[in-house]
């Protein structure tokens, strides 16, 4: 996988620690999350009933869905609690200088 | 001073100076509640072992105690925003506490009004603007009103009013959110007895959770909490001289207290304990200061002139004021140093102290008579008007893990290992013994008896339909 799949989506100053940021990239609705372990990216749509996760709450390494409260691990998208059972799609993230980059899956 | 006469049962006390004597000679006097004394003799009959081991007894607690008594479910700072919720489990019961609109905190049974499914799966803090059952997707707003019923055409017999969530009683005190599963429960204020009065002097709302450890213990929940209701075990279990002259108070049906001084002890109180250690010769003030972690020579010299207690309190005041950003300059020696422990029936402990700032809760572990869950929190004072930060998640320790595996407990970790190290053997011994029951000291173990007496009032109460 080459670096060319990575695209700049935001500047680091727009994503302080313990915050999240919604970004769009080629039709993908993506949520960037800055947690203690670093910056991670998951799809912004809840796998349960597609609520928008940027309206939810970031707690530690978990994002909590605003609609029915499902919790996901933002590090890899794992669904941690019901009603969600399917994981969120997660994206690779790189920080280069002040830029945050995301890698879109090759199938795109 | 000699041992007080014991002609009246319960009137005897340890020989030597009392806790009150120590407190009265402190360099900064304690607030008035700490000088109060309130003891009553409650009898000396054995407490049957079956109360700790019998599954039928456990069942009746599950039906008549837990759904009828006030318990704290979480701290207010666990649910700062509208939509934040906290799930609290107690045996077969589970409660959702939510922060609804207008800063109202409500609590509901964590169970669906359709076919009974548990709604939120995991205990602890979460967030959502509505509550939805994972089975068929019925959904309620934060006030417990049914707002979504997929395929409503099939449920003409269901209305939003008939199938709201079951609301339970919910009130706040000291920064804690209390629930009582009984919707008709008498108010919390009533139940808290002298606590609101006493804790005016040491407000718990002005504290934050510094550390929360949740451990499974190998005994009945009552045996576990009883290991923390007396300081009589200090010499044998902790190899420490203080505690033999601790003060015990019973303030009513629901509240009791001990005060156990740190940085001083009574050599006389150890008169009939095994060995001469700590008695002849007694520890010097310098040695007592060292035991408190203060080792510099200037302080030692002061301690010999004043007391270890006064010197340690002064040093702690300065250090802890700086560390926590609060002004402790007028804080009494006793609050700075001592282990002061209030118990609230059935299973909660609050410590007003500054260097011993604990809060405990003991609960059955699911439906198991022989194990329990011990929540241990350190509640650190925060500056007046300071914002609450997001509290740390509990560190969960299994039945076999040591407290030394919980980061942040430091010197307390081995102490809790000592405290909980006896419990498996005690639970086993309850079943081995042919004596019938536990024997209690009239004074030092009186708080334990008070809890059993109040428990009986709950268990003997006639069952009423909610
Ligand atoms: S849409 Fe996210 S939990 Fe239902
Ligand atoms: S059991 Fe809850 S929606 Fe059916
Ligand atoms: Fe102890």
Coordinates of C-alpha atoms in Angstrom, one line a residue, chain B:
Chain B
X1 CA -6.5 5.8 83.4
X2 CA -7.7 2.3 84.0
X3 CA -10.2 0.3 82.1
X4 CA -13.7 1.7 82.7
X5 CA -16.0 -0.4 84.8
X6 CA -17.9 -3.0 82.9
X7 CA -20.8 -3.6 85.2
X8 CA -23.2 -2.3 82.5
X9 CA -22.7 -4.3 79.4
X10 CA -21.2 -2.2 76.6
X11 CA -19.9 0.5 79.1
X12 CA -16.4 -0.8 79.2
X13 CA -13.7 0.9 77.1
X14 CA -10.1 0.3 76.3
X15 CA -7.7 1.4 79.0
X16 CA -5.7 4.6 78.4
X17 CA -6.6 7.8 76.7
X18 CA -9.7 7.9 74.4
X19 CA -10.0 9.2 70.9
X20 CA -11.9 12.2 72.3
X21 CA -9.0 12.9 74.6
X22 CA -6.7 13.0 71.6
X23 CA -9.0 15.1 69.5
X24 CA -9.4 17.6 72.3
X25 CA -5.7 18.2 72.6
X26 CA -5.1 18.6 68.8
X27 CA -3.4 21.7 67.5
X28 CA -6.4 22.6 65.4
X29 CA -9.6 21.5 67.0
X30 CA -12.1 19.3 65.0
X31 CA -15.5 20.5 63.9
X32 CA -18.2 19.8 66.5
X33 CA -19.6 16.6 65.0
X34 CA -16.3 14.8 65.5
X35 CA -16.6 15.5 69.3
X36 CA -20.0 14.0 69.5
X37 CA -20.3 10.6 71.0
X38 CA -23.3 8.3 70.7
X39 CA -23.2 4.8 71.8
X40 CA -26.0 2.4 72.9
X41 CA -25.7 -1.2 74.0
X42 CA -27.7 -3.3 71.5
X43 CA -27.4 -6.7 73.0
X44 CA -24.8 -9.5 72.8
X45 CA -26.6 -12.4 71.1
X46 CA -24.8 -14.3 68.4
X47 CA -25.5 -13.3 64.7
X48 CA -26.4 -16.6 62.9
X49 CA -23.9 -17.8 60.3
X50 CA -26.8 -18.6 58.0
X51 CA -27.3 -14.9 57.4
X52 CA -24.1 -15.0 55.4
X53 CA -24.4 -18.4 53.7
X54 CA -28.0 -19.3 53.2
X55 CA -29.4 -18.8 49.7
X56 CA -32.9 -18.4 51.1
X57 CA -31.7 -15.5 53.3
X58 CA -30.0 -14.0 50.3
X59 CA -33.2 -14.3 48.3
X60 CA -35.2 -12.5 50.9
X61 CA -32.6 -9.7 50.9
X62 CA -33.1 -9.5 47.2
X63 CA -36.9 -9.2 47.6
X64 CA -37.1 -7.1 50.7
X65 CA -33.9 -5.2 51.3
X66 CA -32.4 -4.1 47.9
X67 CA -35.6 -2.9 46.3
X68 CA -36.6 -1.0 49.4
X69 CA -33.4 0.8 50.6
X70 CA -31.6 3.9 49.4
X71 CA -28.3 3.3 47.6
X72 CA -26.0 5.6 45.7
X73 CA -25.9 4.6 42.0
X74 CA -23.3 7.1 40.8
X75 CA -21.8 10.5 41.3
X76 CA -23.4 13.5 39.6
X77 CA -20.3 14.2 37.6
X78 CA -20.8 10.8 35.9
X79 CA -23.8 12.3 34.1
X80 CA -23.0 16.0 33.5
X81 CA -25.0 16.5 30.3
X82 CA -28.6 15.9 29.2
X83 CA -28.7 12.4 27.8
X84 CA -25.9 11.1 29.9
X85 CA -26.9 7.9 31.8
X86 CA -25.5 5.5 34.3
X87 CA -26.5 1.9 34.8
X88 CA -26.3 0.5 38.3
X89 CA -26.8 -3.2 39.0
X90 CA -27.7 -4.7 42.3
X91 CA -28.3 -8.4 42.3
X92 CA -31.1 -9.2 39.9
X93 CA -32.1 -5.5 39.8
X94 CA -30.7 -3.0 37.4
X95 CA -31.4 0.8 37.3
X96 CA -30.8 3.4 34.6
X97 CA -30.1 6.9 36.0
X98 CA -30.4 9.6 33.3
X99 CA -29.9 13.3 33.2
X100 CA -33.1 14.6 31.5
X101 CA -34.1 18.1 30.4
X102 CA -34.0 21.0 32.9
X103 CA -31.2 19.3 34.9
X104 CA -33.7 16.8 36.4
X105 CA -32.1 13.4 37.2
X106 CA -34.5 10.5 36.8
X107 CA -34.1 6.8 37.4
X108 CA -35.9 3.8 35.7
X109 CA -35.8 0.1 36.0
X110 CA -33.5 -1.1 33.2
X111 CA -36.2 -3.3 31.6
X112 CA -38.4 -3.2 28.6
X113 CA -42.2 -2.8 28.9
X114 CA -42.7 -5.0 25.8
X115 CA -41.3 -8.4 26.7
X116 CA -39.0 -7.7 29.6
X117 CA -35.6 -7.4 27.9
X118 CA -32.9 -5.5 29.7
X119 CA -32.5 -2.3 27.8
X120 CA -28.9 -1.1 28.4
X121 CA -26.4 -4.0 28.5
X122 CA -23.5 -2.7 30.4
X123 CA -23.0 -1.2 33.8
X124 CA -21.5 2.3 34.0
X125 CA -21.7 5.5 32.2
X126 CA -23.1 6.1 28.7
X127 CA -25.0 8.6 26.6
X128 CA -28.0 8.8 24.3
X129 CA -30.9 11.1 23.7
X130 CA -33.4 8.2 23.9
X131 CA -33.4 4.7 25.3
X132 CA -34.1 1.8 22.9
X133 CA -34.7 -1.8 23.5
X134 CA -32.3 -4.0 21.4
X135 CA -35.0 -6.7 20.8
X136 CA -37.8 -5.0 18.8
X137 CA -36.8 -1.4 19.0
X138 CA -39.3 0.1 21.3
X139 CA -37.9 3.5 22.4
X140 CA -38.4 6.0 25.3
X141 CA -37.4 9.6 25.8
X142 CA -35.4 10.7 28.8
X143 CA -38.5 11.1 30.8
X144 CA -39.4 7.5 30.3
X145 CA -42.3 8.2 27.9
X146 CA -42.7 5.6 25.1
X147 CA -41.9 7.5 21.9
X148 CA -41.4 4.8 19.3
X149 CA -43.3 1.5 18.8
X150 CA -42.5 -0.1 15.5
X151 CA -45.7 -1.7 14.1
X152 CA -48.0 0.1 16.4
X153 CA -51.0 -1.2 14.4
X154 CA -50.6 -4.6 16.2
X155 CA -50.7 -3.0 19.7
X156 CA -54.0 -1.3 20.1
X157 CA -53.9 -2.2 23.8
X158 CA -50.6 -0.3 24.3
X159 CA -50.5 3.4 24.9
X160 CA -47.6 5.8 25.6
X161 CA -49.0 6.1 29.1
X162 CA -49.4 2.4 29.8
X163 CA -46.0 1.4 28.6
X164 CA -43.6 4.1 29.9
X165 CA -40.5 2.9 31.7
X166 CA -40.9 2.0 35.4
X167 CA -39.7 5.1 37.3
X168 CA -38.0 4.6 40.6
X169 CA -37.2 7.1 43.4
X170 CA -34.1 9.2 42.8
X171 CA -32.5 12.0 44.9
X172 CA -29.2 13.6 45.4
X173 CA -26.9 14.2 48.3
X174 CA -23.2 15.1 48.7
X175 CA -22.6 14.9 44.9
X176 CA -24.0 11.3 44.8
X177 CA -27.2 10.2 43.0
X178 CA -29.2 7.9 45.2
X179 CA -31.9 5.6 44.0
X180 CA -34.6 3.6 45.8
X181 CA -36.3 1.0 43.6
X182 CA -39.5 1.5 45.7
X183 CA -41.4 4.4 44.0
X184 CA -43.2 5.0 47.3
X185 CA -40.0 5.2 49.3
X186 CA -39.8 7.8 52.2
X187 CA -37.5 10.6 51.3
X188 CA -33.8 10.3 51.3
X189 CA -33.4 13.1 53.8
X190 CA -35.3 11.1 56.4
X191 CA -33.0 8.2 55.8
X192 CA -29.7 10.1 55.9
X193 CA -30.2 10.8 59.6
X194 CA -27.3 13.1 60.9
X195 CA -25.3 12.8 57.7
X196 CA -26.4 16.1 56.1
X197 CA -25.7 17.9 59.4
X198 CA -22.4 16.4 60.0
X199 CA -21.2 16.6 56.4
X200 CA -21.9 20.4 56.2
X201 CA -18.5 20.6 57.8
X202 CA -16.9 18.4 55.1
X203 CA -18.9 18.7 51.9
X204 CA -18.6 15.7 49.6
X205 CA -20.0 17.5 46.6
X206 CA -16.8 19.4 46.6
X207 CA -14.8 16.3 45.8
X208 CA -13.8 14.4 42.7
X209 CA -13.2 10.7 42.1
X210 CA -9.5 10.4 42.0
X211 CA -9.5 6.6 41.7
X212 CA -12.2 4.0 41.5
X213 CA -11.4 0.3 42.0
X214 CA -14.1 -2.4 41.7
X215 CA -13.1 -5.8 43.0
X216 CA -14.9 -9.1 43.4
X217 CA -14.4 -10.5 46.9
X218 CA -14.8 -14.2 48.0
X219 CA -17.5 -13.8 50.7
X220 CA -21.0 -12.6 51.3
X221 CA -21.5 -8.8 50.9
X222 CA -22.1 -8.4 54.7
X223 CA -19.0 -10.2 55.8
X224 CA -17.0 -8.0 53.4
X225 CA -18.4 -4.7 54.7
X226 CA -18.1 -5.9 58.3
X227 CA -14.3 -6.2 57.8
X228 CA -14.3 -2.4 57.4
X229 CA -16.6 -1.5 60.3
X230 CA -14.2 -2.0 63.2
X231 CA -10.6 -1.2 63.8
X232 CA -10.3 -4.1 66.3
X233 CA -8.5 -6.1 63.6
X234 CA -5.7 -3.6 63.2
X235 CA -3.1 -5.3 65.4
X236 CA -3.5 -8.8 64.1
X237 CA -4.4 -8.1 60.4
X238 CA -2.4 -4.9 59.7
X239 CA 0.3 -5.3 62.4
X240 CA -0.4 -1.7 63.5
X241 CA -0.8 -0.4 67.1
X242 CA -3.6 2.1 66.6
X243 CA -7.2 1.2 66.4
X244 CA -7.4 -0.6 69.7
X245 CA -9.0 2.5 71.3
X246 CA -11.1 3.6 68.4
X247 CA -14.4 5.4 69.0
X248 CA -17.6 3.9 67.8
X249 CA -20.9 5.7 67.4
X250 CA -24.4 4.7 66.5
X251 CA -26.5 7.6 65.4
X252 CA -29.7 5.8 64.5
X253 CA -31.0 2.9 62.5
X254 CA -29.1 3.8 59.4
X255 CA -26.0 5.7 60.3
X256 CA -23.0 4.7 62.4
X257 CA -19.4 5.9 62.6
X258 CA -15.9 5.0 63.8
X259 CA -13.0 7.4 64.5
X260 CA -9.6 5.8 64.6
X261 CA -6.7 8.1 65.2
X262 CA -3.6 8.1 63.0
X263 CA -0.3 9.4 64.3
X264 CA -1.1 8.5 67.9
X265 CA -2.2 5.5 69.7
X266 CA -2.7 4.3 73.3
X267 CA 0.0 1.9 74.6
X268 CA -2.4 1.1 77.5
X269 CA -5.1 0.0 75.1
X270 CA -2.8 -2.9 74.1
X271 CA -2.5 -4.2 77.7
X272 CA -3.7 -7.7 77.0
X273 CA -2.6 -8.0 73.4
X274 CA 0.1 -10.6 72.6
X275 CA 3.7 -9.5 72.9
X276 CA 5.3 -6.3 74.3
X277 CA 5.7 -4.5 71.0
X278 CA 4.4 -0.9 71.1
X279 CA 3.9 -1.2 74.8
X280 CA 7.3 -1.5 76.5
X281 CA 8.8 0.6 75.3
X282 CA 6.0 2.5 73.5
X283 CA 6.8 4.2 70.2
X284 CA 8.4 7.6 70.4
X285 CA 6.8 10.6 68.7
X286 CA 9.7 10.4 66.2
X287 CA 8.9 6.8 65.4
X288 CA 5.2 7.6 65.0
X289 CA 6.1 10.5 62.7
X290 CA 8.2 8.1 60.6
X291 CA 5.3 5.7 60.3
X292 CA 3.4 8.6 58.7
X293 CA 6.1 8.9 56.0
X294 CA 7.7 12.0 57.5
X295 CA 11.4 11.4 58.0
X296 CA 13.3 14.7 58.1
X297 CA 15.2 15.6 61.2
X298 CA 13.8 19.0 61.9
X299 CA 10.3 17.6 61.9
X300 CA 11.4 14.9 64.2
X301 CA 12.7 17.4 66.7
X302 CA 9.4 19.3 66.6
X303 CA 7.5 16.1 67.1
X304 CA 9.4 15.4 70.3
X305 CA 8.4 18.9 71.6
X306 CA 4.8 18.9 70.3
X307 CA 3.3 15.6 69.0
X308 CA 3.8 13.5 65.8
X309 CA 0.2 14.2 65.1
X310 CA 0.5 18.0 65.2
X311 CA 3.7 18.0 63.1
X312 CA 2.3 15.5 60.5
X313 CA -1.0 17.4 60.2
X314 CA 0.9 20.7 59.6
X315 CA 3.1 19.1 56.9
X316 CA 0.1 17.4 55.2
X317 CA -1.8 20.6 55.3
X318 CA 0.8 22.4 53.3
X319 CA 1.6 19.6 50.9
X320 CA -2.0 18.7 50.1
X321 CA -3.2 22.3 49.8
X322 CA -0.5 22.7 47.1
X323 CA -1.2 19.4 45.4
X324 CA -5.0 19.8 45.2
X325 CA -5.3 23.6 45.0
X326 CA -7.5 23.9 48.0
X327 CA -7.0 25.9 51.2
X328 CA -6.6 23.4 54.1
X329 CA -4.8 25.9 56.4
X330 CA -7.7 25.8 59.0
X331 CA -8.4 22.1 58.6
X332 CA -8.3 20.2 61.9
X333 CA -5.7 17.6 62.7
X334 CA -8.3 15.0 62.9
X335 CA -9.7 15.6 59.4
X336 CA -6.2 15.8 58.0
X337 CA -5.0 12.5 59.5
X338 CA -7.7 10.2 60.9
X339 CA -9.6 7.3 59.6
X340 CA -13.2 8.7 60.1
X341 CA -15.8 6.4 58.7
X342 CA -19.5 6.9 58.5
X343 CA -21.7 4.0 57.4
X344 CA -25.0 4.4 55.8
X345 CA -27.3 1.4 55.8
X346 CA -27.2 -1.0 54.1
X347 CA -23.9 -0.9 52.3
X348 CA -22.2 2.5 52.0
X349 CA -19.3 4.2 53.7
X350 CA -18.2 7.9 53.5
X351 CA -15.0 9.2 54.9
X352 CA -14.8 13.0 55.6
X353 CA -11.0 12.8 56.1
X354 CA -8.5 14.5 53.7
X355 CA -5.6 12.0 53.6
X356 CA -8.0 9.1 54.2
X357 CA -10.8 10.2 51.7
X358 CA -12.5 7.0 50.9
X359 CA -16.0 6.0 49.8
X360 CA -17.0 2.3 49.8
X361 CA -19.9 0.3 48.6
X362 CA -20.5 -3.4 49.0
X363 CA -23.0 -5.3 46.8
X364 CA -23.9 -8.8 46.1
X365 CA -22.2 -10.1 42.9
X366 CA -25.2 -11.0 40.8
X367 CA -27.2 -13.6 42.6
X368 CA -24.2 -15.3 44.3
X369 CA -24.5 -15.5 48.1
X370 CA -20.8 -16.3 48.5
X371 CA -19.2 -13.4 46.6
X372 CA -19.6 -9.7 46.4
X373 CA -18.4 -6.5 44.6
X374 CA -16.5 -3.9 46.6
X375 CA -16.4 -0.4 45.0
X376 CA -13.6 1.6 46.5
X377 CA -13.3 5.3 45.5
X378 CA -10.8 7.9 46.6
X379 CA -12.7 11.2 46.8
X380 CA -10.3 14.1 46.6
X381 CA -11.3 17.7 47.6
X382 CA -11.5 20.2 44.8
X383 CA -11.3 23.9 45.0
X384 CA -14.5 25.8 45.7
X385 CA -16.4 26.5 42.5
X386 CA -14.0 24.3 40.4
X387 CA -15.6 22.4 37.5
X388 CA -15.9 18.7 37.7
X389 CA -13.8 16.7 35.2
X390 CA -14.9 13.5 33.7
X391 CA -14.5 10.8 36.4
X392 CA -12.1 7.9 35.8
X393 CA -13.6 4.6 34.8
X394 CA -13.4 1.9 37.5
X395 CA -10.4 -0.4 37.5
X396 CA -11.9 -3.8 37.7
X397 CA -10.1 -6.5 39.7
X398 CA -11.2 -10.1 39.6
X399 CA -11.5 -12.3 42.7
X400 CA -7.9 -13.5 42.4
X401 CA -6.2 -10.2 41.6
X402 CA -4.3 -8.1 44.2
X403 CA -4.9 -4.5 44.9
X404 CA -1.3 -3.9 44.0
X405 CA -2.4 -4.4 40.4
X406 CA -4.6 -1.2 40.6
X407 CA -2.4 1.7 39.6
X408 CA -2.7 4.7 41.9
X409 CA -3.5 3.0 45.2
X410 CA 0.2 3.1 46.3
X411 CA 0.6 2.4 50.1
X412 CA -3.1 1.5 50.4
X413 CA -2.8 -1.5 48.1
X414 CA -1.2 -3.9 50.6
X415 CA -3.5 -2.7 53.3
X416 CA -6.6 -3.6 51.3
X417 CA -4.9 -6.9 50.4
X418 CA -4.6 -7.5 54.2
X419 CA -8.2 -6.5 54.8
X420 CA -9.6 -8.7 52.1
X421 CA -7.2 -11.6 52.6
X422 CA -9.2 -13.0 55.5
X423 CA -12.5 -13.1 53.8
X424 CA -12.4 -16.3 51.9
X425 CA -11.4 -18.1 55.1
X426 CA -14.2 -16.4 57.0
X427 CA -16.8 -17.4 54.4
X428 CA -15.5 -20.9 54.6
X429 CA -15.5 -20.9 58.4
X430 CA -19.1 -19.8 58.5
X431 CA -20.0 -23.1 56.9
X432 CA -17.6 -25.2 59.0
X433 CA -18.5 -23.9 62.4
X434 CA -20.9 -25.7 64.7
X435 CA -21.3 -22.8 67.1
X436 CA -24.2 -21.3 65.2
X437 CA -23.1 -17.7 64.9
X438 CA -20.7 -14.8 65.1
X439 CA -19.8 -13.4 68.5
X440 CA -19.5 -9.6 68.6
X441 CA -17.7 -7.2 70.9
X442 CA -20.2 -5.0 72.8
X443 CA -18.5 -1.8 71.8
X444 CA -16.0 -2.2 69.0
X445 CA -18.3 -4.4 66.9
X446 CA -21.6 -2.7 67.8
X447 CA -22.0 -1.1 64.3
X448 CA -22.2 -4.6 62.8
X449 CA -25.0 -5.5 65.1
X450 CA -26.9 -2.3 64.3
X451 CA -26.8 -3.2 60.6
X452 CA -28.2 -6.7 61.3
X453 CA -31.0 -5.2 63.4
X454 CA -32.0 -2.7 60.7
X455 CA -31.8 -5.5 58.1
X456 CA -34.3 -7.5 60.2
X457 CA -36.7 -4.6 60.1
X458 CA -36.6 -4.7 56.3
X459 CA -36.9 -8.5 56.1
X460 CA -39.7 -8.7 58.7
X461 CA -41.8 -6.0 57.0
X462 CA -44.9 -7.3 55.4
X463 CA -44.7 -7.5 51.6
X464 CA -46.6 -4.7 50.0
X465 CA -47.6 -4.5 46.3
X466 CA -45.9 -1.6 44.6

